[in-house]
Each structure stands twice: as structure tokens, then as C-alpha cells.
Amino acid sequence: MNILGISCYYHDSAACLIKDGIIIAAAQEERFNRIKNSFCFPVNAINYCIQESNITFLDIDYVGFYEKPFLKFHRVILDHLKTWPFSFLNFLDSMPKWLQDRLTLPLTLEKEIGFKGKTLFVKHHLSHAASSFLVSPFDQAAILTCDGIGEWATLAYGIGRGNQIKIYNELRYPHSLGLLYSTLTAYLGFSANQEEGTVMALASCGNPVFLDKFRKIFVIKPDGSFILDTSYFNFNKGRRMYSNKFIKTFGNDRKFNDILETRHCDIACSLQKFVEEVLITITRNIYNETKMEKLCLAGGSFLNCVVNNKILEDSLFKEIFIQPAAGDAGGALGAAAYIYHSILKKNRNYIMTHPYLGPAFSASQIRRILLNFNLIFKEFNETELTKQVAERLAKNQIVGWFQGRAEFGPRALGNRSILANPCNPQVKELLNSKVKKREPFRPYAPAVLEERADEFFEMRCKSPFMLLAPKVKEGKRTLIPGVVHVDGTARVQTVSKDTNPRFWQLIKDFENITGVPIVLNTSFNLRREPIVCSPEDAVGSFRKSKMDCLVLENYVVDKRGLVE
Amino acid sequence: MICKKCVLPESKPDIWLNEEGICNVCLGHEKEKQPRNKTLETDFIKLLKMYKSSGKYDCLVMCSGGKDSTSALYYMKKRYKLNPLAFTFDHGFETEDAMENVKNAVEVLGVDFLFFKTEFMKDMFSEIIKTQSKASICHLCSIWYMDLTFKMAAKFNIPIIIAGWTKGQSTKQPLMSRCGCSMHQPEFHSMAKSTNDFLDKYIKSNPKYKDFPKSMEEVLSRAKIRQKCVVLSPHWFLPFDPETYVEMIKKELKWKLPKLSYPENSTNCYLNFISVYNTMRDYGYTHYHVEMSKLIREGLLTREEALKSLEVNFPKELLNSIGSRLGYRFSD
């Protein structure tokens, strides 16, 4: 039984292929077409999933789509009517898209991939719920989903038992925490639906002086649900998501290149605290209502690792699970898993323990590419390779690390990563100037040996997908200054020997040299580009940046050996 | 002097190297290079659907017994679940190994098989060798083979011809009219011109060949009049490298690599050895150099791999044993 899951047309298009309940392949379209957060029909990702799964297009039994387009269209039309005539420009922009693609998915599937079989549409938040619970290690759990918006729902909760999911309740548009976060992201001069993580990082630099103002905009009920005062927002009235009233309350919006002021940091901090406050209240209520000990989270809001950590600490749940593609890309996985397990009633037989579901490249393919790029390289065996790279890291070199199958989701987790020495106090400036060109307030993340994580971080569970931001233990902060954020937290990835033995060994070798079982791990991409997917992408980024060394499987390319 | 990027030698006026030792073909490719326009399998599926037949056969597969055409036949039957008609043409010089591979493939796949054997071309081949004409035997053969294939496709009302061409054998999809053997490409210009000149002269004096097309362009214009037909290769659209599909056909179709081959790891007819010898003598390179250079530019092959594979190491005795069948002996 082969089920193809698809998410597209909003942001983070992706495809996922589930074969008899096992995820064989999953990938985001942006990795192939090189358009960050690409929203188009994921034809490249679909081609990859089919070819990786060793099946043909004729072997697809069902296609699952991650939302119900007509339900969503209903909301869009009503919203246009409500805000008419101010929505006129948005109407002109969106209607052709709806009529050409979004409402005609079966036709698109037939045209683009020749699929004429059954297409099933799973509600957006149900897809999110399924993407987490059905691949979690839990037999039963409470589920909470939260993002900008699905069809109508912006937040939903329920429970999962066995292969079934029951949604108890949902909050509906326009009352949306995710949209609030995206609005503030845009207000602060960053790209909505892309740079929410930047706002999360900025939050640590400020004080929550605007918290009461957020509480005024969002009326929170005792159960944690909320009503948003729409007079502060312009969701569908123009090109801007916030109203003049919002500007009167918070001051002028920041433009892309404007200097970041204390006010901006304070607004980000207040927003972050407010979102944490609301989600803690909601999760506590869910705990009281469901009496479950475990919680599955999904939706773009749970890519916010600070929020996730708060939930883990304060919500009363003993364990939480979030899969690495918690945003809309994961909807492809959720839709496919929901069809297989919940609709077709097949038992669950898969736990998502790693994110390595994307393309891999053979040694001969990589060798060809290196030769054709006229690069000088050296091949090492596995033992020599990790030792050699660990030595380079200990010497404060910046290493592009390209191994095995690409990660599914927005985090680079040791297969498409840029690595550096976390003990070097200047590493952030070094990375920012040489490669990443990030805002200086953004932190870099540590990848730590799973079994040593609690020596360095105040955490009571694993964080294999870099979705938790625990405190770094007081006595350890000076040891790893390169990965400690201003608030003393770190966005941790715990690395297991079972799921990524080569990356684990590299960190172990680094520990043998430095005594620190941690490397700095950031995504292998240049500013505003998607994470690299193929060796060509990696070589391209390597050549454009000032990384010291590039490691593609067992081949090491030194910057000094670059022959132009 | 060989281009530093590909494996084409300097062969003026068609191929010349700049000061850095890079050939004009590579320079042209760099200039034209489009960012990320990879063909996808779904593009192939769309084309198959667009040209779908209502007749008995969905496609005619040109099957030589080599790895590329055998895997193409496999894909059409197994991957796309179509009903292909396998078509093999033997001009009298096909190898036993190649024919064994074809036989095994059609038997295992259970597809209908059209086999065409003739010595019709023998006199023409003999003439080229004896007169030491610069016309390419392979070019002549491909003109005739394509003409015959189009005729067979029309006869059986098949709108799709499947060839096992690699990404090095064609530049753009999906039309045959843009295939590698174009006079307009500098790499083929002299070869194609010599072939045309030879045909022009030879056909006039030999009534036996009065209907023989004078060029690939003529093959195409004749085919166009006959029926609407497209020529495609699955290898243009699939990401699988030869190592992968060779393993597959070895396992599934009992396919074997021939004992004797040029280039390395390929399957070609006996005349291929003479053709290679002659074109190396006349131009310093063969159409295999062109194909592999293209693969290098696409990043699918390294220059070292290509140079190794293109080493001419077959003995003169082999040439003479083939030549003797055409009444010719190569001087020592």
C-alpha cells in the first residue's frame, strides 16, 4: 500500500511517501527548486519520493492532501466579503490561484503526475495532529496543533489512541496565535512565514514591557482560548497584516534594513512571553481535560523551541513529541499517515526516530561532481574522516558537513550542516562574517552526544530534532560560549549513536581532543537560501562562502585547495 | 591537444581550443547553461500520455541489446506498464552477445519482437572502407536505422518511438530532430558533411540505394509526412545512473556485458570497431567522444572516466577479420 502525501500552495510545499505504514521518503520542494519556502505544487519532491521508494507512479494507491481546499475557499470568500472593498487587491491576487490550482487538485495530479486514483483531503489541523501522533512513540496521547491558519481552524486539540485521532475542540480564524506571531514578524521587518525564528531569537534580547498590550489585544478565557481584537489587524484588507491602530499602540513598524531598537526587542520579548503564557494555559487545560501523560505537538508554532521547552517544563505533561517538520511541510506526512492508519485502519508500525528521509548521493556521484568542479580533494576512511574533521573543528575551522540522506523539516541535523567549535568565544562573529551573514543577536545551536546532554543542559528528555531550548547549566556556559544565547539557553540537538552514527562519532572525536562532547551545528545554507540538497548545491555554497573545508561523504575539500 | 574540460581534441575548423585549453563547445555550453532545468520523470509521463496510441502497441522500442536500450525496454514494460513492440535491426554485423541480450529481454518481458536482418547496407559500407571515405559508417547506419524505425512505427500505427539514448546522445527533448547527429553542431559538422557528400555522390551512381535518405534531416521530414511520431528516451528523464540500471537488467533480464566492446562497457556491432578506427584517423575523435563530453559537461561523467573508457585498444586483427567480410584488408 503506497500513499503519497502532499502539502502545497501556501508555504513549505512537500511530499511524503508512506509504504505499508513506513515513511520511505519525505522532502520539501524548496530543496530541489531552490526557492526558499516554495509553495508550488511539489513536483520535484514527488518525483524524488517515488524514485526513492522504488515504486512507479502507477503504484500509488492514494494521494493525501493536507487540507480541505473547498472549506478553506469558503473561509477565503467570506473573508473577502467581510472586508470588501478593502480586500479588492487581495481578491484579484488570490482568485486566479484558487481557480487554477487550489480547487482542482485531482486535475493537477492527473496532469502533473498522471495520477487518476483516489485523492483524499484531510483537514489541515488533523493533518498536523496525525503528523505528530501517528509517528510518535506513544500509544495514546493528548494532541495540540497550532499555526497561522488552516481552513478555519488556527489551533486544535484532542487525543490520539492507537490509530485513531479525535479532535475535541478548535479555535477559528481570525483568532490565531500563529497569525499574531507572523504579523509581528512582518511588523519587526522580517519575512512572515519565514523568519519567525529570528523574532524568537530577538525576544531574548528584550523585556516584556508590552505584555499587557498583548493581553489587551487578545482576551484570554480561563481555558486558554482567546478572542483577538481584529481592529488591530488587517489580515485581508491590504498588503499589510497590521492596522493603524496597531501602529498607534506599538509605534512605527520597522523596515527591513532599519536599526533594531530596544523597543523592537521588547515587543518581540512581550510577544514571545504572551504566546508562552497562552500555550501554557491551554496545555494545562488539555492536561486536566484529557488526563493524558503524553502530549504530541504540531503546527508551525511548535517550531518555536522556547515555547516547546516551556510546555515541557510547565504544562504538567511528562513527555512531549514533536516531529522535525512540525510546520506545513509535515502536513504531507500527516495526510498520508492519517489515510493509512486512521481511514484504512491499519496498525501503527513506525516511530519517527530520525529526520533523514531526503535524497542521498553515492560516492561515485560525489567524486564526479568534485572532479567536474575542478576541486582538489582527499578521500578518507570513516575513522580517519571523523578524526580529521574533529581536528579541524578544534582548530576553529568552519566545516561544511554533507552526509547521507537530507533532513526532512527546517532543521539541519547533522547531514546538511555547517559545523564549528562551540568553545570558541568568537565563533558567532566568525560564522556571521564568513558564511551565514545573520543578525548578530541570533544564536547558534549545539549538537551534543545524547548520553552527555544532561551534563551541560537542564533537560529531562532527548531533543533529537533541535526543538527544545533548555538552559545551559551555569558551570558549563563558559565552556561553550559559541552556542549559549543571551538568556542562557541553547537550542539543543541530542545526537544518538543509533540514528546518526557518523555524526555521533565526529562529536566523540571532538570530545577526545577538547573534552567537550558538543559541536556547533547550523544549517548548510547561505543567507535566504534553502538548505543545500545535492553535492552541487553544497559545492556552490562552499565556493560562495568562506568556509574552511567541505566534507562530502568521505571526501574532504580544503578551501586552500580550491582551483578556480 | 585535448580540451581541459571535456575529451574533444582540437579539430579545426570545427573544434578549437582557447588560450586556457578549453574548447569552443564547452565555452558555448557555459554561456548557454540554464540554471536548474532538470527534466523529471513526470515530464516523460506527460509526453507518453500526450502521444498515447489507440492501437495495439503503445511504443516501438529500438533495442540493440546494449545496456541503455535494454533498460529502456524494461522501463516501458515494467515501470510504465505499456505494451511495447521491441524492434531490432541487424545489418549483418551485430554481435552474438548483443543478440543474446535482446533475445533474453524480449523473452523475460514477454513483449512482441520485430527483428529485421539484411545485408542491404553491405555494399555501401564496403565502398566507404575501400575508398577511405571520411563519411561515418555509424552516421550512415543511424540514418538508415532511424528511417526504418519510423517506417515500422507508421506500419504498426505506433506514435512513440523509444530509444535508449543517454543524456550525452541528445541535447534537448523530446524531438528526434534535435538529436546529436546534427550538422549544425560543431562537433558533428564535418562528419555530417562528409556523410552527406558521400551519399550525394554514391546514391546517384547506385540505383540500389535510390531511396536512401541523404541525411537525418531527410529522415525526419519523410517521417513527418508519414505520421505524427515522437522519439523519446527514458534516460533523459530518469535520475538513475548506468550502474543502477545495469544491475537491474543483469538481475531481471539476464543481461550480460559483451566480451568485446568499444567504448568500454558498451555494446556495439562489429562494424563499430572499423567506424571508430576510421573516424579517429580522419577527425581524431568519434561520436563517443562527443557523447561523453556532453556527459562531462552535465556532471554525469568525469573526464578521467571518459578518457579511460575511450582508449582505443582493439587489435588490428579484429579490424581485418571484420574487414575481410567487406573484402578489405587494413594495412599493417
JSON list of C-alpha atoms in Angstrom, two decimals, chain B residues 13 67 70 92 125 129 143 171-172 183 188 217 223 266 295-296 331-332:
[
{"chain": "B", "resi": 13, "resn": "PRO", "atom": "CA", "xyz": [37.74, 24.49, -38.16]},
{"chain": "B", "resi": 67, "resn": "LYS", "atom": "CA", "xyz": [22.51, -1.60, -21.57]},
{"chain": "B", "resi": 70, "resn": "THR", "atom": "CA", "xyz": [17.59, -2.96, -22.94]},
{"chain": "B", "resi": 92, "resn": "GLY", "atom": "CA", "xyz": [24.77, -8.37, -40.73]},
{"chain": "B", "resi": 125, "resn": "PHE", "atom": "CA", "xyz": [29.86, 0.01, -46.04]},
{"chain": "B", "resi": 129, "resn": "ILE", "atom": "CA", "xyz": [36.10, 1.46, -46.36]},
{"chain": "B", "resi": 143, "resn": "ILE", "atom": "CA", "xyz": [20.24, 7.32, -40.87]},
{"chain": "B", "resi": 171, "resn": "THR", "atom": "CA", "xyz": [20.66, 17.78, -26.05]},
{"chain": "B", "resi": 172, "resn": "LYS", "atom": "CA", "xyz": [17.02, 18.63, -25.93]},
{"chain": "B", "resi": 183, "resn": "MET", "atom": "CA", "xyz": [25.17, 19.07, -38.98]},
{"chain": "B", "resi": 188, "resn": "PHE", "atom": "CA", "xyz": [29.35, 16.82, -35.98]},
{"chain": "B", "resi": 217, "resn": "GLU", "atom": "CA", "xyz": [17.02, 15.81, -41.65]},
{"chain": "B", "resi": 223, "resn": "ALA", "atom": "CA", "xyz": [8.69, 10.66, -41.16]},
{"chain": "B", "resi": 266, "resn": "SER", "atom": "CA", "xyz": [29.20, -0.70, -24.11]},
{"chain": "B", "resi": 295, "resn": "LEU", "atom": "CA", "xyz": [28.02, 13.84, -20.15]},
{"chain": "B", "resi": 296, "resn": "ILE", "atom": "CA", "xyz": [31.06, 15.52, -18.60]},
{"chain": "B", "resi": 331, "resn": "SER", "atom": "CA", "xyz": [47.49, -2.13, -43.95]},
{"chain": "B", "resi": 332, "resn": "ASP", "atom": "CA", "xyz": [49.92, -3.07, -41.15]}
]
